[in-house]
Amino acid sequence: MAEADIGSSDPAVAFAAPQPQDVAAPPVAPAAEPERRAGIWRRWGGWLVIAVPAATSLVVGGYEIGGPSLWRDEAYTKDAIARPFGEIFPLLGHHDAVHGAYYLLMHVIATVIGTSATALRLPSLCAMVIATGFTAAAGRRAAALARPPDRAAGQTNSAERGLDVPALTGLLSGLLFATAPYMTYYAQMARSYAIETMFAVIATYLLLRAWPDGRWRWWLGYGAAVALTGLFNIFGLLILAAHGITLLLSDVSGRAGGRRPGVGRRIGRIPLRWLAVSAAAVLVLGPLLALASRQQVQIAWLNRPNLNAMQRLAITLAGSRPLIVPFALLALGGLVAAWRADRWRPLNPAAVALPWLVVPPFVLIAASFVKPMYYVRYVEFCLPALAILAGAGLTGLVRLAAITPLGRLRLGRLRLAWLPAALVVAVLAVLLAGPQQAMRQTAARPDNLRLASAIVAAHEQPGDVVFYIPATMHVLSTGYPAPFSRLRDIARNESATASATLTGTEITSPAVLKSRFTDVRRVWVVTGASTYKFPTPSTRADKEKMALLAGMHILHRWQAGEVMLTLYGY
């Protein structure tokens, strides 16, 4: 790129890289202004690569954040964090130990900002904003490490001069993640998945700093980030398997990726310091892993993955069914770009992103054929990997266009080499609009607890009784509890707090339940199933509840997502 083009209207100027001749040339007055602008970019451009995607995710993820109703998992969060701090620990001894760190953190936050839907989701939004910034940083650094030594020194192909490939890769990776529909979905969810994703991205970035640099400070930071990823979701530890594959795929020996070349002692391509800090992270989480293994009843509802589960994973990663093909093509482009960049030998965006995208789901799905433990939410932390891979593919498209005849054409001062990438971005923008709007609808959640609460508020009468079938459906009343609290819960034995459980306990004696069933003229039966059908009572207590309704008839039935409210009466 000619010196006079720096600061022009060409979009590539935003990623202009200084060339050796810029430094060696004697000062020329007409070039002073372009050189000044290039200097400004060198000072501030690195931060803009991170700040622009982060700001985008704040706007995209924050828009209408309080609009969708809370659903049952968020109701669990609201109920757990509303307890006194000391009473959260007994709960974790029985249930939800895997979410313990999140509950404790949210208890502190909720004390300050409250428990409205917006307040409960705000920490997730903040986590996704940080995750977006680190996604851009990781994409940029991986692309910088991928450059062969001659290009790192500034000896780029003449057709690519003026194009800062690492900055462009980082910016596009960050923007693709910032606009991903399921980034919005988890940014607007009061659960731990967004925080887990944040630490997974931070761990990946720190790996890119630690491996070429070799100093302990980076490795210790990496180990801490991995441990925090697992602390907020134990399945997040699968990031270690992905990073292990990345280390095997790549080689950074002799690269100028850090302060000094080389990575210290290794076993093959695996640095001993990586093994040490990874083992330490797992050991630190040992007590949590042991406790979680004793609470596997909480995932007893999971089934072996089938073809539908595979399809749902692809839809979640891409954002919608129509987006699967475009993102698959961009990811393939990222792989091709990595192959062109010194045949995978150095660290590169694909070597970082592909194992991260594939390995955790594969391991969890494979394990689920022995013991079901896979669900799409548990591998949500892989979303940034697709953004980095697609960002590398989109950057590769710009570079490819730059070396074709199209790269030599201009429309005014605008290079037409940007035209193919611009068309792809335009298509993605159109395809993303619908899914982005859909994520802000309550219909994107399994339950509409706000509507269920409104139905009860509009139709309840003094003396009404409520039965929850099964007993775990008590959670459906905790999102917006006021109307439900006016119903007589005659099956209740102990509250959730008193019993140190998520939903409380119910009496098990049919005789006691029958003795409480007096002066009853109307009964609300609250259920919630993905089949949208009234469940078949399976426990003795639930069968007794239904037996007490003999002689009553259904006055009305409402559906609020998966929540079913059935009003019985005479």
Coordinates of C-alpha atoms in Angstrom, one line a residue:
M1 CA 0.0 0.0 0.0
A2 CA 1.4 3.4 -1.0
E3 CA 2.3 5.8 1.8
A4 CA -0.2 8.3 0.3
D5 CA -3.0 5.9 0.8
I6 CA -2.7 5.8 4.6
G7 CA -5.6 7.7 6.0
S8 CA -7.7 7.3 2.9
S9 CA -11.3 6.1 2.7
D10 CA -10.2 2.6 2.0
P11 CA -11.5 0.3 4.8
A12 CA -8.1 -1.5 4.8
V13 CA -6.6 1.7 6.3
A14 CA -8.2 0.7 9.6
F15 CA -5.7 -2.2 9.6
A16 CA -2.7 -0.5 8.1
A17 CA 0.6 -2.0 9.1
P18 CA 3.8 0.1 9.0
Q19 CA 6.2 -0.9 6.3
P20 CA 10.0 -0.8 6.6
Q21 CA 10.3 1.9 3.9
D22 CA 8.0 4.1 6.1
V23 CA 10.7 4.2 8.7
A24 CA 13.7 4.5 6.5
A25 CA 12.4 7.2 4.1
P26 CA 13.5 10.7 4.8
P27 CA 10.8 13.0 6.1
V28 CA 8.7 14.5 3.4
A29 CA 6.3 17.2 4.2
P30 CA 3.3 15.9 2.2
A31 CA 3.5 12.5 3.9
A32 CA 3.5 14.0 7.4
E33 CA -0.3 13.9 7.9
P34 CA -0.7 10.2 6.7
E35 CA 2.2 9.2 8.9
R36 CA 0.7 11.0 11.9
R37 CA -2.6 9.1 11.3
A38 CA -0.7 5.8 11.0
G39 CA 0.9 6.6 14.3
I40 CA -2.4 7.2 15.9
W41 CA -3.7 3.8 14.7
R42 CA -0.6 2.1 16.1
R43 CA -1.2 3.7 19.5
W44 CA -5.0 3.1 19.6
G45 CA -5.8 0.5 17.0
G46 CA -5.0 -2.4 19.3
W47 CA -7.6 -1.3 21.8
L48 CA -10.2 -0.6 19.1
V49 CA -9.9 -4.2 17.9
I50 CA -11.1 -5.2 21.4
A51 CA -13.3 -2.3 22.3
V52 CA -15.5 -2.2 19.2
P53 CA -16.7 -5.9 19.5
A54 CA -17.1 -5.5 23.3
A55 CA -19.2 -2.4 22.8
T56 CA -21.2 -4.2 20.2
S57 CA -21.9 -7.1 22.5
L58 CA -23.0 -4.7 25.2
V59 CA -25.6 -3.2 22.9
V60 CA -26.7 -6.4 21.2
G61 CA -26.8 -8.5 24.5
G62 CA -28.3 -5.7 26.6
Y63 CA -31.1 -4.7 24.3
E64 CA -34.4 -5.8 26.0
I65 CA -32.5 -7.9 28.5
G66 CA -35.4 -7.7 31.0
G67 CA -38.1 -8.5 28.4
P68 CA -38.2 -12.3 28.4
S69 CA -39.8 -14.0 31.4
L70 CA -37.7 -15.9 33.9
W71 CA -37.8 -19.6 33.3
R72 CA -37.4 -22.4 35.7
D73 CA -33.6 -22.5 35.8
E74 CA -33.5 -18.8 36.4
A75 CA -36.1 -19.3 39.1
Y76 CA -33.7 -21.8 40.8
T77 CA -31.1 -19.0 40.8
K78 CA -33.5 -16.5 42.2
D79 CA -34.6 -18.8 45.0
A80 CA -31.1 -20.0 45.9
I81 CA -29.5 -16.5 46.2
A82 CA -32.5 -15.1 48.2
R83 CA -31.4 -17.3 51.2
P84 CA -29.1 -16.0 53.9
F85 CA -25.5 -16.4 52.8
G86 CA -24.8 -19.1 55.4
E87 CA -27.8 -21.1 54.3
I88 CA -26.6 -21.5 50.8
F89 CA -23.9 -23.9 51.9
P90 CA -26.3 -26.5 53.3
L91 CA -28.1 -26.4 49.9
L92 CA -24.9 -27.1 48.0
G93 CA -24.3 -30.1 50.2
H94 CA -27.5 -31.6 48.8
H95 CA -28.1 -30.0 45.4
D96 CA -26.5 -27.8 42.7
A97 CA -22.9 -27.9 44.0
V98 CA -21.8 -27.3 40.4
H99 CA -23.5 -23.9 40.6
G100 CA -22.3 -23.1 44.1
A101 CA -19.8 -20.4 43.1
Y102 CA -22.4 -18.8 40.9
Y103 CA -25.0 -18.7 43.7
L104 CA -22.6 -17.2 46.1
L105 CA -21.4 -14.6 43.7
M106 CA -25.0 -13.7 42.7
H107 CA -26.1 -13.5 46.4
V108 CA -23.6 -10.7 46.8
I109 CA -24.5 -9.0 43.6
A110 CA -28.3 -9.3 44.2
T111 CA -27.8 -7.7 47.7
V112 CA -26.7 -4.6 45.8
I113 CA -28.8 -4.5 42.6
G114 CA -31.9 -6.6 43.5
T115 CA -33.5 -9.6 41.9
S116 CA -35.5 -8.3 39.0
A117 CA -35.1 -10.1 35.7
T118 CA -32.7 -7.4 34.5
A119 CA -30.7 -7.4 37.7
L120 CA -30.4 -11.2 37.7
R121 CA -29.2 -11.2 34.1
L122 CA -26.8 -8.2 34.3
P123 CA -23.8 -10.3 35.5
S124 CA -24.2 -12.6 32.5
L125 CA -24.3 -9.7 30.1
C126 CA -21.1 -8.2 31.7
A127 CA -19.4 -11.6 31.4
M128 CA -20.3 -11.9 27.7
V129 CA -19.0 -8.4 27.0
I130 CA -15.6 -9.4 28.6
A131 CA -15.7 -12.7 26.7
T132 CA -16.2 -10.8 23.5
G133 CA -13.2 -8.6 24.1
F134 CA -11.0 -11.6 24.8
T135 CA -12.4 -13.4 21.8
A136 CA -11.1 -10.5 19.7
A137 CA -7.8 -10.5 21.5
A138 CA -7.3 -14.3 21.2
G139 CA -8.2 -14.2 17.4
R140 CA -5.7 -11.3 16.9
R141 CA -2.9 -13.0 18.8
A142 CA -3.4 -16.4 17.2
A143 CA -3.3 -14.7 13.8
A144 CA -0.1 -12.8 14.8
L145 CA 1.6 -16.1 15.9
A146 CA 0.6 -17.7 12.6
R147 CA 2.6 -15.3 10.5
P148 CA 5.8 -16.8 9.1
P149 CA 9.0 -15.0 10.3
D150 CA 9.4 -13.1 7.1
R151 CA 5.9 -11.7 7.3
A152 CA 6.2 -10.9 11.0
A153 CA 9.2 -8.8 10.0
G154 CA 7.1 -6.8 7.5
Q155 CA 8.0 -8.7 4.3
T156 CA 4.4 -9.2 3.2
N157 CA 3.1 -9.9 -0.3
S158 CA 2.8 -6.6 -2.1
A159 CA -0.9 -7.3 -2.7
E160 CA -1.5 -7.6 1.0
R161 CA 0.4 -4.5 2.1
G162 CA -1.5 -2.2 4.3
L163 CA -3.6 -5.1 5.6
D164 CA -3.0 -5.9 9.3
V165 CA -4.2 -9.5 9.2
P166 CA -4.0 -10.1 13.0
A167 CA -6.0 -7.0 13.7
L168 CA -8.6 -7.8 11.1
T169 CA -8.9 -11.4 12.3
G170 CA -9.4 -10.3 15.9
L171 CA -11.9 -7.6 15.0
L172 CA -14.0 -10.0 12.8
S173 CA -13.8 -12.8 15.4
G174 CA -15.0 -10.4 18.1
L175 CA -17.9 -9.0 16.0
L176 CA -19.0 -12.5 14.9
F177 CA -19.2 -13.5 18.5
A178 CA -20.8 -10.2 19.6
T179 CA -23.7 -10.7 17.1
A180 CA -24.1 -14.5 17.6
P181 CA -27.8 -15.2 18.5
Y182 CA -26.8 -17.6 21.3
M183 CA -24.4 -15.1 22.7
T184 CA -27.5 -13.0 23.3
Y185 CA -29.4 -15.9 24.6
Y186 CA -26.9 -16.7 27.4
A187 CA -26.1 -13.0 28.0
Q188 CA -29.8 -12.8 28.9
M189 CA -29.9 -15.8 31.2
A190 CA -29.4 -15.8 35.0
R191 CA -27.2 -18.9 35.0
S192 CA -23.5 -19.5 35.2
Y193 CA -22.9 -20.3 31.5
A194 CA -21.8 -16.8 30.4
I195 CA -19.3 -16.6 33.2
E196 CA -18.0 -20.0 32.3
T197 CA -17.6 -18.8 28.7
M198 CA -15.7 -15.7 29.9
F199 CA -13.1 -17.7 31.8
A200 CA -12.8 -20.2 28.9
V201 CA -11.9 -17.4 26.5
I202 CA -9.6 -15.8 29.0
A203 CA -7.8 -19.2 29.5
T204 CA -7.4 -19.5 25.8
Y205 CA -5.9 -16.0 25.4
L206 CA -3.5 -16.7 28.3
L207 CA -2.4 -19.9 26.7
L208 CA -1.5 -17.9 23.6
R209 CA 0.6 -15.6 25.9
A210 CA 2.1 -18.3 28.0
W211 CA 3.1 -20.8 25.4
P212 CA 5.4 -18.7 23.3
D213 CA 6.6 -16.6 26.2
G214 CA 7.3 -19.4 28.6
R215 CA 7.3 -17.4 31.8
W216 CA 5.5 -18.6 34.9
R217 CA 3.3 -15.6 35.4
W218 CA 1.4 -16.4 32.2
W219 CA 1.2 -20.1 33.0
L220 CA -0.1 -19.3 36.5
G221 CA -2.7 -17.0 35.1
Y222 CA -3.7 -19.7 32.6
G223 CA -4.1 -22.3 35.4
A224 CA -6.3 -19.9 37.5
A225 CA -8.5 -19.2 34.5
V226 CA -9.0 -22.9 33.8
A227 CA -9.8 -23.5 37.4
L228 CA -12.4 -20.7 37.4
T229 CA -13.9 -22.1 34.2
G230 CA -14.4 -25.5 35.9
L231 CA -15.6 -23.8 39.1
F232 CA -18.5 -22.2 37.3
N233 CA -19.3 -25.4 35.3
I234 CA -17.3 -28.6 35.8
F235 CA -17.8 -29.5 32.1
G236 CA -15.7 -26.4 31.3
L237 CA -12.6 -28.4 32.3
L238 CA -13.0 -30.0 28.9
I239 CA -11.2 -26.9 27.6
L240 CA -8.0 -28.6 28.8
A241 CA -8.6 -31.4 26.3
A242 CA -9.1 -28.9 23.5
H243 CA -5.9 -27.0 24.5
G244 CA -4.0 -30.2 24.6
I245 CA -4.9 -31.0 21.0
T246 CA -3.9 -27.4 20.1
L247 CA -0.5 -27.9 21.6
L248 CA -0.1 -31.2 19.6
L249 CA -1.2 -29.5 16.3
S250 CA 1.2 -26.5 16.6
D251 CA 4.7 -25.6 17.2
V252 CA 5.9 -22.2 18.4
S253 CA 9.6 -23.0 18.8
G254 CA 11.7 -20.1 17.6
R255 CA 8.7 -17.8 16.9
A256 CA 8.7 -14.2 18.0
G257 CA 5.5 -14.6 19.8
G258 CA 6.7 -13.5 23.2
R259 CA 9.6 -11.8 24.9
R260 CA 11.9 -14.7 24.3
P261 CA 11.7 -17.6 21.8
G262 CA 11.2 -21.2 23.0
V263 CA 8.7 -22.7 25.4
G264 CA 10.9 -24.4 28.0
R265 CA 11.0 -28.1 28.6
R266 CA 8.5 -30.2 26.8
I267 CA 7.3 -33.8 26.3
G268 CA 7.1 -33.8 22.5
R269 CA 5.2 -30.6 21.9
I270 CA 3.5 -30.5 25.3
P271 CA 5.1 -27.9 27.7
L272 CA 5.8 -29.4 31.1
R273 CA 4.5 -26.1 32.7
W274 CA 1.1 -26.6 30.9
L275 CA 0.9 -30.1 32.4
A276 CA 1.8 -28.7 35.8
V277 CA -0.8 -25.9 35.9
S278 CA -3.5 -28.0 34.3
A279 CA -3.0 -30.8 36.9
A280 CA -3.1 -28.1 39.6
A281 CA -6.4 -26.7 38.3
V282 CA -8.0 -30.2 38.4
L283 CA -6.6 -31.0 41.8
V284 CA -8.0 -27.7 43.2
L285 CA -11.4 -28.6 41.9
G286 CA -11.1 -32.2 43.3
P287 CA -13.6 -31.6 46.2
L288 CA -16.2 -30.1 43.9
L289 CA -15.8 -32.9 41.4
A290 CA -16.3 -35.4 44.2
L291 CA -19.4 -33.7 45.5
A292 CA -20.8 -33.3 42.0
S293 CA -20.4 -37.0 41.4
R294 CA -22.6 -37.7 44.4
Q295 CA -25.3 -35.4 43.0
Q296 CA -25.7 -37.0 39.6
V297 CA -29.4 -37.5 40.2
Q298 CA -29.8 -33.9 39.1
I299 CA -28.9 -35.0 35.5
A300 CA -30.9 -38.2 35.6
W301 CA -33.4 -36.6 33.2
L302 CA -30.8 -36.7 30.4
N303 CA -30.9 -39.2 27.6
R304 CA -28.3 -40.6 25.2
P305 CA -27.7 -38.1 22.4
N306 CA -29.5 -38.8 19.1
L307 CA -29.6 -37.1 15.7
N308 CA -31.9 -34.4 17.0
A309 CA -29.3 -33.5 19.6
M310 CA -26.6 -33.2 16.9
Q311 CA -28.9 -31.0 14.9
R312 CA -29.6 -28.8 17.9
L313 CA -25.9 -28.5 18.6
A314 CA -25.2 -27.3 15.0
I315 CA -28.2 -24.8 15.2
T316 CA -27.0 -23.5 18.6
L317 CA -23.4 -22.9 17.4
A318 CA -24.5 -21.2 14.2
G319 CA -27.4 -19.4 15.6
S320 CA -30.2 -20.8 13.4
R321 CA -30.7 -23.5 10.8
P322 CA -30.2 -21.1 7.8
L323 CA -26.9 -19.9 9.4
I324 CA -25.4 -23.4 9.5
V325 CA -24.1 -23.4 5.9
P326 CA -22.7 -19.9 5.9
F327 CA -20.8 -20.5 9.1
A328 CA -19.6 -23.9 8.0
L329 CA -18.2 -22.4 4.8
L330 CA -16.5 -19.6 6.8
A331 CA -15.1 -22.2 9.2
L332 CA -13.8 -24.2 6.2
G333 CA -12.2 -21.0 5.0
G334 CA -10.5 -20.6 8.3
L335 CA -9.0 -24.1 8.0
V336 CA -7.8 -23.4 4.5
A337 CA -6.2 -20.1 5.6
A338 CA -4.4 -22.0 8.4
W339 CA -3.1 -24.5 5.9
R340 CA -1.8 -21.8 3.7
A341 CA -0.1 -20.2 6.7
D342 CA 3.1 -22.4 6.9
R343 CA 1.2 -25.7 6.9
W344 CA -0.2 -25.5 10.4
R345 CA 3.3 -25.5 12.0
P346 CA 3.0 -22.3 14.0
L347 CA 0.1 -21.6 16.3
N348 CA -2.8 -20.2 14.3
P349 CA -6.5 -19.4 14.7
A350 CA -7.6 -22.7 13.3
A351 CA -5.3 -24.7 15.5
V352 CA -6.7 -22.8 18.5
A353 CA -10.4 -22.8 17.5
L354 CA -11.0 -26.1 15.8
P355 CA -10.2 -28.3 18.9
W356 CA -12.1 -25.9 21.1
L357 CA -15.1 -26.2 18.9
V358 CA -15.0 -30.0 18.4
V359 CA -13.3 -31.7 21.3
P360 CA -15.6 -30.8 24.3
P361 CA -18.8 -31.7 22.5
F362 CA -17.3 -34.9 21.1
V363 CA -16.0 -36.0 24.5
L364 CA -19.2 -35.3 26.3
I365 CA -21.4 -36.9 23.6
A366 CA -19.2 -40.0 23.5
A367 CA -19.3 -40.3 27.3
S368 CA -23.1 -39.9 27.2
F369 CA -23.4 -43.3 25.5
V370 CA -22.1 -44.8 28.7
K371 CA -23.7 -42.4 31.2
P372 CA -25.9 -39.6 29.8
M373 CA -24.4 -36.3 30.7
Y374 CA -24.5 -34.2 27.5
Y375 CA -26.8 -31.3 27.0
V376 CA -26.2 -28.4 24.5
R377 CA -26.0 -25.8 27.3
Y378 CA -23.0 -27.7 28.8
V379 CA -20.8 -27.0 25.8
E380 CA -22.0 -23.4 25.3
F381 CA -18.4 -22.2 26.1
C382 CA -17.4 -23.4 22.6
L383 CA -19.3 -20.6 20.9
P384 CA -16.3 -18.2 20.7
A385 CA -14.3 -20.9 18.9
L386 CA -16.6 -20.8 15.9
A387 CA -16.4 -17.0 15.9
I388 CA -12.6 -17.2 15.8
L389 CA -12.6 -19.8 13.0
A390 CA -15.2 -18.0 11.0
G391 CA -13.3 -14.7 11.5
A392 CA -10.1 -16.3 10.2
G393 CA -12.1 -17.5 7.2
L394 CA -13.5 -14.1 6.5
T395 CA -10.1 -12.6 6.7
G396 CA -8.8 -15.2 4.4
L397 CA -11.5 -14.2 1.9
V398 CA -10.2 -10.6 2.0
R399 CA -6.6 -11.8 1.5
L400 CA -7.6 -14.0 -1.4
A401 CA -9.5 -11.2 -3.1
A402 CA -6.4 -9.0 -2.6
I403 CA -4.2 -11.2 -4.8
T404 CA -6.8 -11.6 -7.6
P405 CA -7.4 -9.1 -10.4
L406 CA -10.2 -7.8 -8.2
G407 CA -7.6 -6.6 -5.7
R408 CA -6.2 -4.2 -8.3
L409 CA -9.5 -2.5 -9.0
R410 CA -10.8 0.5 -7.1
L411 CA -14.1 2.3 -6.9
G412 CA -12.9 5.8 -6.2
R413 CA -10.4 5.3 -3.4
L414 CA -12.1 2.1 -2.2
R415 CA -10.4 -1.2 -3.0
L416 CA -12.8 -3.8 -4.5
A417 CA -10.8 -6.5 -2.8
W418 CA -13.2 -5.9 0.1
L419 CA -16.3 -6.5 -2.0
P420 CA -16.6 -10.4 -1.5
A421 CA -16.2 -10.0 2.3
A422 CA -18.6 -7.1 2.4
L423 CA -21.2 -9.2 0.6
V424 CA -20.7 -12.1 3.0
V425 CA -21.2 -9.7 6.0
A426 CA -24.3 -8.3 4.4
V427 CA -25.8 -11.8 4.0
L428 CA -24.9 -12.7 7.5
A429 CA -26.5 -9.5 8.8
V430 CA -29.8 -10.4 7.1
L431 CA -29.7 -14.0 8.4
L432 CA -28.8 -12.9 11.9
A433 CA -31.6 -10.3 12.3
G434 CA -34.4 -12.8 12.7
P435 CA -32.6 -15.1 15.2
Q436 CA -31.4 -12.1 17.2
Q437 CA -35.0 -10.9 17.6
A438 CA -36.2 -14.4 18.4
M439 CA -33.7 -14.7 21.3
R440 CA -35.4 -11.7 23.0
Q441 CA -38.8 -13.4 23.1
T442 CA -40.1 -15.5 26.0
A443 CA -40.9 -18.2 23.5
A444 CA -37.1 -18.9 23.2
R445 CA -37.3 -20.1 26.8
P446 CA -39.0 -23.4 27.9
D447 CA -41.3 -21.7 30.4
N448 CA -43.2 -18.4 30.7
L449 CA -43.3 -18.1 34.5
R450 CA -44.5 -14.5 34.2
L451 CA -47.6 -15.5 32.3
A452 CA -48.2 -18.4 34.7
S453 CA -48.1 -16.0 37.6
A454 CA -50.4 -13.6 35.8
I455 CA -52.9 -16.4 35.1
V456 CA -53.0 -17.4 38.8
A457 CA -53.3 -13.8 39.9
A458 CA -56.3 -13.2 37.6
H459 CA -58.2 -16.4 38.5
E460 CA -57.3 -17.4 42.0
Q461 CA -59.9 -17.2 44.8
P462 CA -59.6 -17.3 48.6
G463 CA -59.3 -20.9 49.8
D464 CA -57.9 -22.3 46.6
V465 CA -55.5 -25.3 47.0
V466 CA -52.4 -26.0 44.9
F467 CA -50.8 -29.3 44.0
Y468 CA -47.4 -29.5 42.2
I469 CA -46.9 -32.7 40.2
P470 CA -44.2 -33.8 40.5
A471 CA -43.0 -32.0 43.7
T472 CA -40.0 -30.5 41.8
M473 CA -42.5 -28.3 40.0
H474 CA -42.5 -26.1 43.0
V475 CA -39.8 -24.1 41.2
L476 CA -42.4 -22.9 38.7
S477 CA -43.9 -20.7 41.5
T478 CA -40.6 -19.1 42.6
G479 CA -39.9 -16.9 39.6
Y480 CA -42.9 -14.6 40.3
P481 CA -44.1 -16.0 43.7
A482 CA -46.7 -13.5 44.9
P483 CA -49.9 -15.0 43.4
F484 CA -48.8 -18.6 44.2
S485 CA -48.2 -17.7 47.8
R486 CA -51.9 -17.0 48.2
L487 CA -52.8 -20.6 47.3
R488 CA -52.9 -23.2 50.1
D489 CA -50.1 -25.6 49.6
I490 CA -51.4 -28.4 51.8
A491 CA -48.9 -31.0 50.6
R492 CA -45.9 -28.9 51.8
N493 CA -43.8 -30.3 54.6
E494 CA -40.8 -28.1 54.8
S495 CA -39.8 -25.0 52.8
A496 CA -36.8 -25.0 50.4
T497 CA -34.7 -23.1 52.9
A498 CA -35.7 -25.1 55.9
S499 CA -35.0 -28.4 54.1
A500 CA -31.8 -27.1 52.4
T501 CA -33.2 -28.2 49.1
L502 CA -34.1 -26.5 45.8
T503 CA -37.8 -27.0 46.0
G504 CA -38.6 -28.0 49.6
T505 CA -40.2 -31.3 50.7
E506 CA -43.8 -32.6 50.8
I507 CA -45.6 -34.9 53.2
T508 CA -45.4 -38.6 52.2
S509 CA -48.4 -39.9 54.3
P510 CA -51.6 -40.2 52.3
A511 CA -53.6 -40.1 55.5
V512 CA -52.1 -36.8 56.6
L513 CA -52.6 -35.3 53.1
K514 CA -56.2 -36.4 53.1
S515 CA -56.8 -34.9 56.6
R516 CA -55.7 -31.6 55.2
F517 CA -58.0 -31.7 52.2
T518 CA -60.9 -30.0 53.9
D519 CA -63.2 -27.2 52.8
V520 CA -61.7 -27.5 49.3
R521 CA -63.8 -26.4 46.3
R522 CA -61.1 -25.6 43.8
V523 CA -57.6 -27.0 43.2
W524 CA -54.8 -25.7 41.0
V525 CA -52.5 -28.4 39.6
V526 CA -49.2 -27.1 38.4
T527 CA -47.1 -29.2 36.1
G528 CA -44.4 -28.6 33.5
A529 CA -43.2 -31.0 30.8
S530 CA -41.5 -30.6 27.4
T531 CA -44.2 -32.9 25.9
Y532 CA -46.9 -30.3 26.8
K533 CA -49.0 -33.1 28.2
F534 CA -50.3 -33.7 31.7
P535 CA -47.8 -36.0 33.4
T536 CA -48.7 -39.4 34.6
P537 CA -48.3 -39.4 38.4
S538 CA -45.5 -41.8 39.3
T539 CA -45.0 -41.4 43.1
R540 CA -47.4 -42.5 45.8
A541 CA -47.9 -38.9 47.0
D542 CA -48.7 -37.7 43.5
K543 CA -51.2 -40.5 42.9
E544 CA -52.9 -39.6 46.2
K545 CA -53.1 -36.0 45.1
M546 CA -55.0 -37.0 41.9
A547 CA -57.2 -39.4 43.9
L548 CA -58.4 -36.5 46.0
L549 CA -59.6 -34.8 42.9
A550 CA -62.0 -37.5 42.1
G551 CA -65.5 -36.0 41.6
M552 CA -64.0 -32.7 40.5
H553 CA -63.9 -31.6 36.8
I554 CA -61.6 -29.4 34.9
L555 CA -62.8 -25.8 35.0
H556 CA -60.0 -24.5 32.8
R557 CA -56.5 -25.3 31.5
W558 CA -53.8 -22.8 30.5
Q559 CA -50.4 -23.3 28.9
A560 CA -47.5 -20.9 29.6
G561 CA -44.7 -22.4 27.6
E562 CA -44.1 -25.8 29.1
V563 CA -46.0 -24.8 32.3
M564 CA -49.4 -26.3 32.4
L565 CA -52.0 -24.8 34.9
T566 CA -55.1 -26.9 35.4
L567 CA -57.9 -25.6 37.6
Y568 CA -60.2 -28.3 39.1
G569 CA -63.5 -27.6 40.8
Y570 CA -67.0 -28.7 41.5

